[in-house]
Short mmCIF file of C-alpha atoms and ligand atoms in Angstrom, two decimals:
data_model
loop_
_atom_site.label_atom_id
_atom_site.label_comp_id
_atom_site.label_asym_id
_atom_site.label_seq_id
_atom_site.Cartn_x
_atom_site.Cartn_y
_atom_site.Cartn_z
CA MET A 1 14.97 15.44 11.74
CA SER A 2 14.10 11.90 10.72
CA ARG A 3 13.81 10.70 7.18
CA ILE A 4 10.45 9.30 6.05
CA TYR A 5 10.26 6.79 3.19
CA PHE A 6 6.97 7.15 1.35
CA ASN A 7 5.42 4.53 -0.92
CA GLU A 8 2.81 5.43 -3.54
CA VAL A 9 0.05 2.84 -4.02
CA VAL A 10 -2.46 4.74 -6.18
CA THR A 11 -2.16 2.53 -9.25
CA ARG A 12 -2.69 -0.61 -7.12
CA ASP A 13 -4.78 0.01 -3.97
CA GLY A 14 -6.05 3.29 -5.43
CA PHE A 15 -7.29 1.92 -8.73
CA GLN A 16 -8.43 -1.59 -7.71
CA ILE A 17 -11.79 -0.37 -6.40
CA GLU A 18 -12.52 2.06 -9.28
CA PRO A 19 -15.53 0.94 -11.33
CA THR A 20 -14.37 2.12 -14.77
CA PHE A 21 -11.29 0.59 -16.40
CA ILE A 22 -8.40 3.05 -16.56
CA PRO A 23 -6.55 2.62 -19.85
CA THR A 24 -3.09 1.08 -19.72
CA ASP A 25 -1.56 4.17 -21.39
CA ASP A 26 -2.89 6.35 -18.57
CA LYS A 27 -1.57 4.02 -15.88
CA VAL A 28 1.89 4.01 -17.47
CA ALA A 29 1.92 7.80 -17.85
CA LEU A 30 0.85 8.28 -14.23
CA ILE A 31 3.51 5.92 -12.88
CA ASP A 32 6.18 7.61 -15.04
CA ALA A 33 5.17 11.00 -13.63
CA LEU A 34 5.14 9.66 -10.04
CA SER A 35 8.60 8.16 -10.56
CA LEU A 36 10.02 11.72 -10.65
CA CYS A 37 8.49 12.78 -7.31
CA GLY A 38 10.94 11.19 -4.87
CA TYR A 39 9.08 8.11 -3.68
CA ALA A 40 10.95 5.23 -2.05
CA LYS A 41 8.63 2.68 -3.67
CA ILE A 42 5.76 2.65 -6.14
CA GLU A 43 3.33 -0.26 -5.92
CA VAL A 44 2.68 -0.52 -9.63
CA THR A 45 -0.02 -3.17 -9.84
CA SER A 46 -1.21 -6.57 -8.58
CA PHE A 47 -0.54 -10.00 -9.99
CA VAL A 48 -3.86 -11.35 -8.78
CA SER A 49 -6.65 -13.12 -10.62
CA PRO A 50 -7.99 -10.82 -13.37
CA LYS A 51 -11.45 -12.10 -12.44
CA ALA A 52 -10.98 -10.86 -8.86
CA ILE A 53 -9.60 -7.45 -9.90
CA PRO A 54 -10.37 -6.73 -13.60
CA MET A 55 -8.88 -3.23 -13.30
CA LEU A 56 -5.37 -4.69 -12.97
CA ARG A 57 -5.62 -7.29 -15.71
CA ASP A 58 -2.96 -5.33 -17.67
CA ALA A 59 -0.29 -5.87 -14.97
CA GLU A 60 2.36 -7.37 -17.31
CA GLU A 61 1.94 -4.64 -19.89
CA VAL A 62 2.17 -1.86 -17.31
CA MET A 63 5.29 -3.38 -15.74
CA GLY A 64 6.85 -3.78 -19.18
CA ARG A 65 6.20 -0.21 -20.31
CA ILE A 66 7.03 1.99 -17.30
CA GLN A 67 10.31 3.93 -17.33
CA ARG A 68 12.12 2.82 -14.22
CA VAL A 69 13.96 5.55 -12.36
CA ALA A 70 17.04 4.70 -10.29
CA GLY A 71 16.37 4.92 -6.57
CA VAL A 72 12.68 4.02 -6.86
CA GLU A 73 11.66 0.43 -6.11
CA TYR A 74 8.82 -0.92 -8.23
CA THR A 75 6.85 -3.34 -6.08
CA VAL A 76 3.78 -5.46 -6.90
CA LEU A 77 1.09 -7.20 -4.87
CA VAL A 78 1.19 -11.00 -5.01
CA PRO A 79 -1.37 -13.40 -3.46
CA ASN A 80 0.00 -16.80 -4.56
CA LEU A 81 2.66 -18.70 -6.52
CA ARG A 82 1.04 -17.91 -9.88
CA GLY A 83 1.27 -14.23 -8.98
CA ALA A 84 4.89 -14.61 -7.89
CA GLU A 85 5.83 -16.23 -11.21
CA ARG A 86 4.23 -13.37 -13.10
CA ALA A 87 5.91 -10.79 -10.85
CA MET A 88 9.36 -12.33 -11.29
CA ALA A 89 8.89 -12.53 -15.07
CA SER A 90 8.04 -8.81 -14.97
CA ARG A 91 11.25 -8.01 -13.05
CA ALA A 92 9.54 -6.51 -10.02
CA ASP A 93 12.03 -5.04 -7.52
CA GLU A 94 10.01 -6.42 -4.60
CA LEU A 95 7.18 -8.89 -4.13
CA ASN A 96 4.55 -7.61 -1.72
CA LEU A 97 2.81 -10.77 -0.51
CA VAL A 98 -0.61 -10.33 1.03
CA MET A 99 -2.80 -12.08 3.55
CA SER A 100 -5.18 -10.99 6.28
CA THR A 101 -4.88 -11.44 10.03
CA SER A 102 -8.67 -11.88 10.02
CA GLU A 103 -9.93 -15.31 9.03
CA THR A 104 -13.18 -13.87 7.67
CA HIS A 105 -11.50 -11.17 5.58
CA ASN A 106 -8.89 -13.61 4.31
CA ARG A 107 -11.63 -15.95 3.11
CA ALA A 108 -13.53 -13.05 1.48
CA ASN A 109 -10.47 -11.58 -0.23
CA LEU A 110 -8.28 -14.58 -1.00
CA ARG A 111 -10.88 -17.35 -0.84
CA GLN A 112 -8.94 -19.54 1.56
CA SER A 113 -8.16 -19.92 5.26
CA ARG A 114 -5.34 -17.97 6.87
CA GLU A 115 -3.41 -21.21 7.37
CA ASP A 116 -3.70 -22.08 3.68
CA SER A 117 -2.60 -18.54 2.76
CA PHE A 118 0.35 -18.74 5.13
CA ALA A 119 1.42 -22.11 3.74
CA GLY A 120 1.06 -20.82 0.16
CA LEU A 121 3.04 -17.66 0.86
CA ALA A 122 5.73 -19.66 2.70
CA SER A 123 6.18 -21.74 -0.45
CA VAL A 124 6.37 -18.54 -2.52
CA ILE A 125 9.16 -17.25 -0.25
CA GLN A 126 10.99 -20.56 -0.63
CA TRP A 127 10.53 -20.47 -4.43
CA VAL A 128 11.83 -16.87 -4.70
CA ASP A 129 14.84 -18.06 -2.68
CA GLY A 130 16.26 -14.60 -1.94
CA LYS A 131 16.45 -13.52 -5.60
CA THR A 132 14.07 -10.61 -4.96
CA PRO A 133 13.22 -8.95 -1.62
CA ILE A 134 9.91 -9.93 -0.04
CA ASN A 135 7.54 -7.68 1.86
CA VAL A 136 4.42 -9.06 3.51
CA SER A 137 1.31 -6.90 3.84
CA LEU A 138 -0.92 -8.05 6.69
CA SER A 139 -4.48 -6.80 6.18
CA THR A 140 -7.00 -5.83 8.91
CA CYS A 141 -4.33 -5.48 11.64
CA PHE A 142 -6.23 -2.73 13.43
CA GLY A 143 -9.67 -4.33 13.16
CA CYS A 144 -11.79 -6.32 10.75
CA PRO A 145 -15.08 -4.92 9.42
CA MET A 146 -16.68 -8.35 9.94
CA GLU A 147 -14.93 -9.71 13.05
CA GLY A 148 -14.27 -6.46 14.95
CA ASP A 149 -11.20 -6.01 17.15
CA MET A 150 -7.94 -7.55 16.05
CA PRO A 151 -5.78 -8.50 19.04
CA LEU A 152 -2.21 -7.19 18.82
CA SER A 153 -1.06 -10.69 19.79
CA GLU A 154 -2.62 -12.07 16.60
CA VAL A 155 -0.79 -9.51 14.44
CA LEU A 156 2.48 -10.32 16.23
CA ARG A 157 1.90 -14.05 15.75
CA PHE A 158 1.69 -13.78 11.95
CA ALA A 159 4.44 -11.15 11.83
CA HIS A 160 6.80 -13.50 13.72
CA ARG A 161 6.00 -16.39 11.38
CA PHE A 162 6.93 -14.31 8.33
CA ALA A 163 9.98 -12.77 10.00
CA ASP A 164 11.19 -16.31 10.70
CA LEU A 165 11.00 -16.99 6.94
CA GLY A 166 13.47 -14.15 6.27
CA VAL A 167 11.26 -11.47 4.74
CA ARG A 168 12.76 -7.98 4.33
CA GLY A 169 9.72 -6.05 5.48
CA LEU A 170 6.22 -6.06 6.88
CA THR A 171 3.35 -3.70 6.14
CA ILE A 172 0.79 -3.35 8.89
CA CYS A 173 -2.47 -2.47 7.15
CA ASP A 174 -5.57 -0.73 8.43
CA THR A 175 -7.73 -2.02 5.60
CA THR A 176 -10.97 -0.22 6.47
CA GLY A 177 -9.81 2.71 8.59
CA MET A 178 -10.51 1.24 12.03
CA ALA A 179 -7.22 2.37 13.63
CA HIS A 180 -7.01 5.26 16.06
CA PRO A 181 -3.88 7.06 17.25
CA ALA A 182 -3.52 5.41 20.67
CA GLN A 183 -3.82 1.97 19.09
CA VAL A 184 -1.34 2.99 16.37
CA GLU A 185 1.19 4.10 18.96
CA ALA A 186 0.91 0.76 20.79
CA MET A 187 1.20 -1.15 17.49
CA ALA A 188 4.25 0.87 16.41
CA GLU A 189 6.04 0.32 19.72
CA ALA A 190 5.31 -3.42 19.67
CA MET A 191 6.43 -3.86 16.05
CA LEU A 192 9.63 -1.82 16.37
CA LYS A 193 10.55 -3.71 19.53
CA ALA A 194 9.83 -7.14 18.07
CA PHE A 195 11.36 -6.62 14.59
CA PRO A 196 14.13 -3.99 14.75
CA PRO A 197 15.91 -5.09 11.55
CA LEU A 198 12.82 -5.25 9.32
CA GLN A 199 11.48 -2.51 7.05
CA MET A 200 8.29 -1.64 8.94
CA THR A 201 5.62 0.14 6.91
CA PHE A 202 2.24 1.36 8.14
CA HIS A 203 -0.69 1.51 5.71
CA PHE A 204 -3.77 3.51 6.64
CA HIS A 205 -7.16 4.16 5.11
CA ASN A 206 -9.04 7.35 5.92
CA THR A 207 -12.46 5.72 6.27
CA ARG A 208 -13.18 7.43 9.58
CA GLY A 209 -11.16 10.60 9.07
CA MET A 210 -8.29 9.49 11.31
CA GLY A 211 -5.77 8.74 8.55
CA VAL A 212 -3.29 11.57 9.00
CA ALA A 213 -3.72 11.52 12.79
CA ASN A 214 -2.62 7.89 12.62
CA VAL A 215 0.36 8.80 10.42
CA MET A 216 1.43 11.39 12.97
CA ALA A 217 1.06 8.94 15.86
CA ALA A 218 3.07 6.30 14.00
CA ALA A 219 5.81 8.73 12.94
CA ARG A 220 6.22 10.02 16.49
CA ALA A 221 6.45 6.42 17.71
CA GLY A 222 9.34 5.82 15.26
CA ILE A 223 7.72 4.42 12.10
CA HIS A 224 9.51 5.84 9.06
CA ARG A 225 7.74 4.10 6.18
CA PHE A 226 4.22 4.80 5.00
CA ASP A 227 1.95 3.83 2.14
CA GLY A 228 -0.39 6.40 0.69
CA SER A 229 -2.52 6.86 -2.40
CA LEU A 230 -2.56 9.99 -4.55
CA GLY A 231 -5.86 11.84 -4.08
CA GLY A 232 -6.90 9.42 -1.34
CA LEU A 233 -8.27 6.88 -3.81
CA GLY A 234 -8.45 3.24 -2.86
CA GLY A 235 -9.87 0.38 -0.89
CA CYS A 236 -10.24 -3.37 -0.93
CA PRO A 237 -13.30 -4.48 -2.95
CA TYR A 238 -13.59 -7.56 -0.70
CA ALA A 239 -13.75 -5.63 2.60
CA PRO A 240 -17.26 -4.30 3.33
CA GLY A 241 -17.26 -0.55 3.98
CA ALA A 242 -13.77 -0.03 2.57
CA SER A 243 -12.88 3.44 1.34
CA GLY A 244 -9.85 5.41 0.28
CA ASN A 245 -6.29 5.20 1.51
CA ILE A 246 -4.74 8.19 3.21
CA SER A 247 -4.02 10.76 0.54
CA SER A 248 -0.27 10.69 -0.10
CA GLU A 249 -0.02 14.42 -0.63
CA ASP A 250 -2.02 15.24 2.52
CA ALA A 251 0.13 12.92 4.62
CA ILE A 252 3.38 14.17 3.05
CA HIS A 253 2.37 17.78 3.62
CA LEU A 254 1.61 17.01 7.29
CA LEU A 255 4.96 15.25 7.71
CA MET A 256 6.77 18.20 6.09
CA CYS A 257 4.98 20.62 8.44
CA LEU A 258 6.24 18.53 11.36
CA GLY A 259 9.79 18.85 10.02
CA TYR A 260 10.31 15.34 8.64
CA GLU A 261 12.49 14.91 5.55
CA THR A 262 10.31 13.07 3.01
CA GLY A 263 12.39 13.39 -0.15
CA ILE A 264 9.16 14.23 -2.03
CA ASP A 265 8.75 17.10 -4.49
CA LEU A 266 5.31 18.14 -3.22
CA ASP A 267 4.67 20.80 -5.89
CA ARG A 268 5.30 18.26 -8.62
CA LEU A 269 3.08 15.73 -6.84
CA LEU A 270 0.22 18.22 -6.42
CA ALA A 271 0.36 19.07 -10.12
CA ILE A 272 -0.02 15.36 -10.95
CA GLY A 273 -2.78 14.97 -8.37
CA ARG A 274 -4.81 17.75 -9.95
CA GLY A 275 -5.13 15.59 -13.08
CA LEU A 276 -6.56 12.66 -11.13
CA PRO A 277 -10.29 13.61 -11.16
CA ASP A 278 -10.20 13.68 -14.99
CA LEU A 279 -8.43 10.33 -15.05
CA VAL A 280 -10.93 8.52 -12.80
CA GLY A 281 -14.01 10.53 -13.81
CA HIS A 282 -14.98 11.83 -10.37
CA SER A 283 -13.74 14.10 -7.61
CA VAL A 284 -11.24 12.62 -5.16
CA PRO A 285 -11.06 12.92 -1.35
CA GLY A 286 -7.57 14.43 -1.02
CA GLN A 287 -7.57 17.95 0.44
CA MET A 288 -4.21 19.32 -0.67
CA ILE A 289 -4.94 19.21 -4.40
CA LYS A 290 -7.98 21.40 -3.73
CA ALA A 291 -6.56 23.73 -1.08
CA GLY A 292 -2.89 24.01 -2.13
CA ARG A 293 0.00 24.43 0.29
CA ILE A 294 -0.41 26.63 3.35
CA ASN A 295 1.92 29.19 1.76
CA ASP A 296 -0.07 29.35 -1.52
CA LEU A 297 -1.74 32.66 -0.68
CA HIS A 298 -4.92 34.11 -2.17
CA PRO A 299 -5.40 37.73 -3.31
CA ALA A 300 -7.41 39.84 -0.88
CA PRO A 301 -11.05 40.42 -1.97
CA VAL A 302 -11.56 43.86 -3.53
N1 COA B 401 -2.75 -14.40 -11.50
C1 COA B 401 -3.58 -14.66 -12.52
N2 COA B 401 -4.55 -15.57 -12.48
C2 COA B 401 -4.70 -16.25 -11.35
C3 COA B 401 -3.87 -16.04 -10.24
C4 COA B 401 -2.86 -15.06 -10.33
N3 COA B 401 -2.07 -14.77 -9.32
N4 COA B 401 -4.26 -16.87 -9.26
C5 COA B 401 -5.30 -17.58 -9.73
N5 COA B 401 -5.55 -17.20 -11.01
C6 COA B 401 -6.61 -17.69 -11.87
C7 COA B 401 -6.60 -19.18 -12.03
O1 COA B 401 -5.75 -19.55 -13.08
C8 COA B 401 -8.05 -19.48 -12.32
O2 COA B 401 -8.33 -19.14 -13.66
P1 COA B 401 -9.44 -19.92 -14.50
O3 COA B 401 -10.75 -19.71 -13.76
O4 COA B 401 -9.39 -19.28 -15.83
O5 COA B 401 -9.01 -21.36 -14.47
C9 COA B 401 -8.78 -18.46 -11.45
O6 COA B 401 -7.86 -17.38 -11.26
C10 COA B 401 -9.19 -19.02 -10.11
O7 COA B 401 -8.08 -19.65 -9.51
P2 COA B 401 -8.13 -20.35 -8.10
O8 COA B 401 -6.79 -20.87 -7.77
O9 COA B 401 -9.31 -21.29 -8.04
O10 COA B 401 -8.35 -19.13 -7.16
P3 COA B 401 -9.63 -18.57 -6.47
O11 COA B 401 -10.78 -18.41 -7.41
O12 COA B 401 -9.84 -19.33 -5.21
O13 COA B 401 -9.07 -17.08 -6.11
C11 COA B 401 -7.19 -15.69 -5.68
C12 COA B 401 -7.96 -16.93 -5.28
C13 COA B 401 -6.23 -15.37 -4.55
C14 COA B 401 -6.41 -15.94 -6.95
C15 COA B 401 -8.17 -14.54 -5.93
O14 COA B 401 -9.12 -14.50 -4.90
C16 COA B 401 -7.46 -13.22 -6.00
O15 COA B 401 -6.75 -12.93 -6.94
N6 COA B 401 -7.67 -12.36 -4.99
C17 COA B 401 -7.01 -11.09 -4.90
C18 COA B 401 -7.98 -10.08 -4.39
C19 COA B 401 -7.31 -8.72 -4.29
O16 COA B 401 -6.43 -8.35 -5.02
N7 COA B 401 -7.82 -7.95 -3.32
C20 COA B 401 -7.39 -6.62 -3.09
C21 COA B 401 -6.01 -6.49 -2.62
S1 COA B 401 -5.79 -6.87 -0.92
ZN1 ZN B 402 -5.16 -0.72 1.52
#
C-alpha cells in the first residue's frame, strides 16, 4: 500500500487564528512532542509581520529552542524577503512561500496584488539560490470566500510559474473549506499530470465537513502528501468565514483504515491531542481525541 507523508501545521495554521497568546514554552513543548510522532514535516511558525499575526511574534525563539529530530523537516511560512531572511537565519529546513490564487484574498491577506506577490516571491527564490528547498502554498485554490469559484486554469497558471522557478514543491490549499471530492479528484489528476517531479501537497480545511472526504478523494487520485492540524484547529484570519484545518489525527486514522502507511504513531499523537483543549482554553473540533480508535472498546453497561 502507498506511503503517505503527513505534515503537521497546528503551531502555524492552527494557532494563528487563536485569540489568546499561547506561551512560547508551550509551543516549544508541543513541537518537541509532535517531533516524536512520525511526521514528514512540521510547520513550526510563520515569519510574517507580528502586527498581522501577533500569535507568532515569537517565531525566532521557537525555532531556536525546539529539539530537531532527524527525519523531520522543520518548515516555516514566509510571505516576503524580510520573512525569508528571518527564516534562513533560523535555519529552517524549508521555506514555505505563500500567496493566493485569488486577487481579493491576496490583497486581504498579504496587502498587495497577486502580481506583486509573485514578483516578490520570485526574488525570494532567487535570493535563496538553492541553499534551502522552497515550497509554495497557493491559497484559495478550490474557491475564494469573496470571489467564488477558482478556475483550475488559474491554479495551473500560478503553479507553472513557480515550477519554472525551480521550487521543490507546491501546496494546493483549500483555505476556507470550499473543496468537494469530485473537484479534488480533478485537481489531483491535473496537478500530478502537470508536475510529476514536484512534491505535491494538498491542504484542506473542514469548514463544510468535507475535509476527510477530500483527503480520501485526493489519496485515491494519487496525492501522497497532506497538511493537517492537531485537533482541527486553524484558519486564516484574513479569509472571511475561515475555520479549522482537517484534524491531523482524524485524517491519519482514516488513511490507516484505508490501509495507507502513514509512519505516524497514532496513540502517541492522540495522547498529545488530548492536552490541546487545556492549551488553547476551549474544546477543539477533532473527533478522534474524543472518541478514541475504533478498537478502543468500552465496557458493557451493567
Ligand atoms: N517579518 C517581520 N516584520 C515584517 C515582515 C516580516 N516578514 N514583513 C513586513 N514586516 C513589518 C515591516 O517591517 C513593517 O513594520 P513597521 O510598521 O514597524 O515599519 C510592517 O511589517 C509593515 O510592512 P509592509 O512592508 O508595509 O507590509 P504590509 O503592512 O503591507 O503587510 C505583510 C504585508 C505580508 C508583511 C503582512 O500583511 C503579513 O505579514 N501578512 C501575513 C498574513 C498571514 O500570515 N496570514 C495567514 C497565513 S496565510
Ligand atoms: Zn490553511
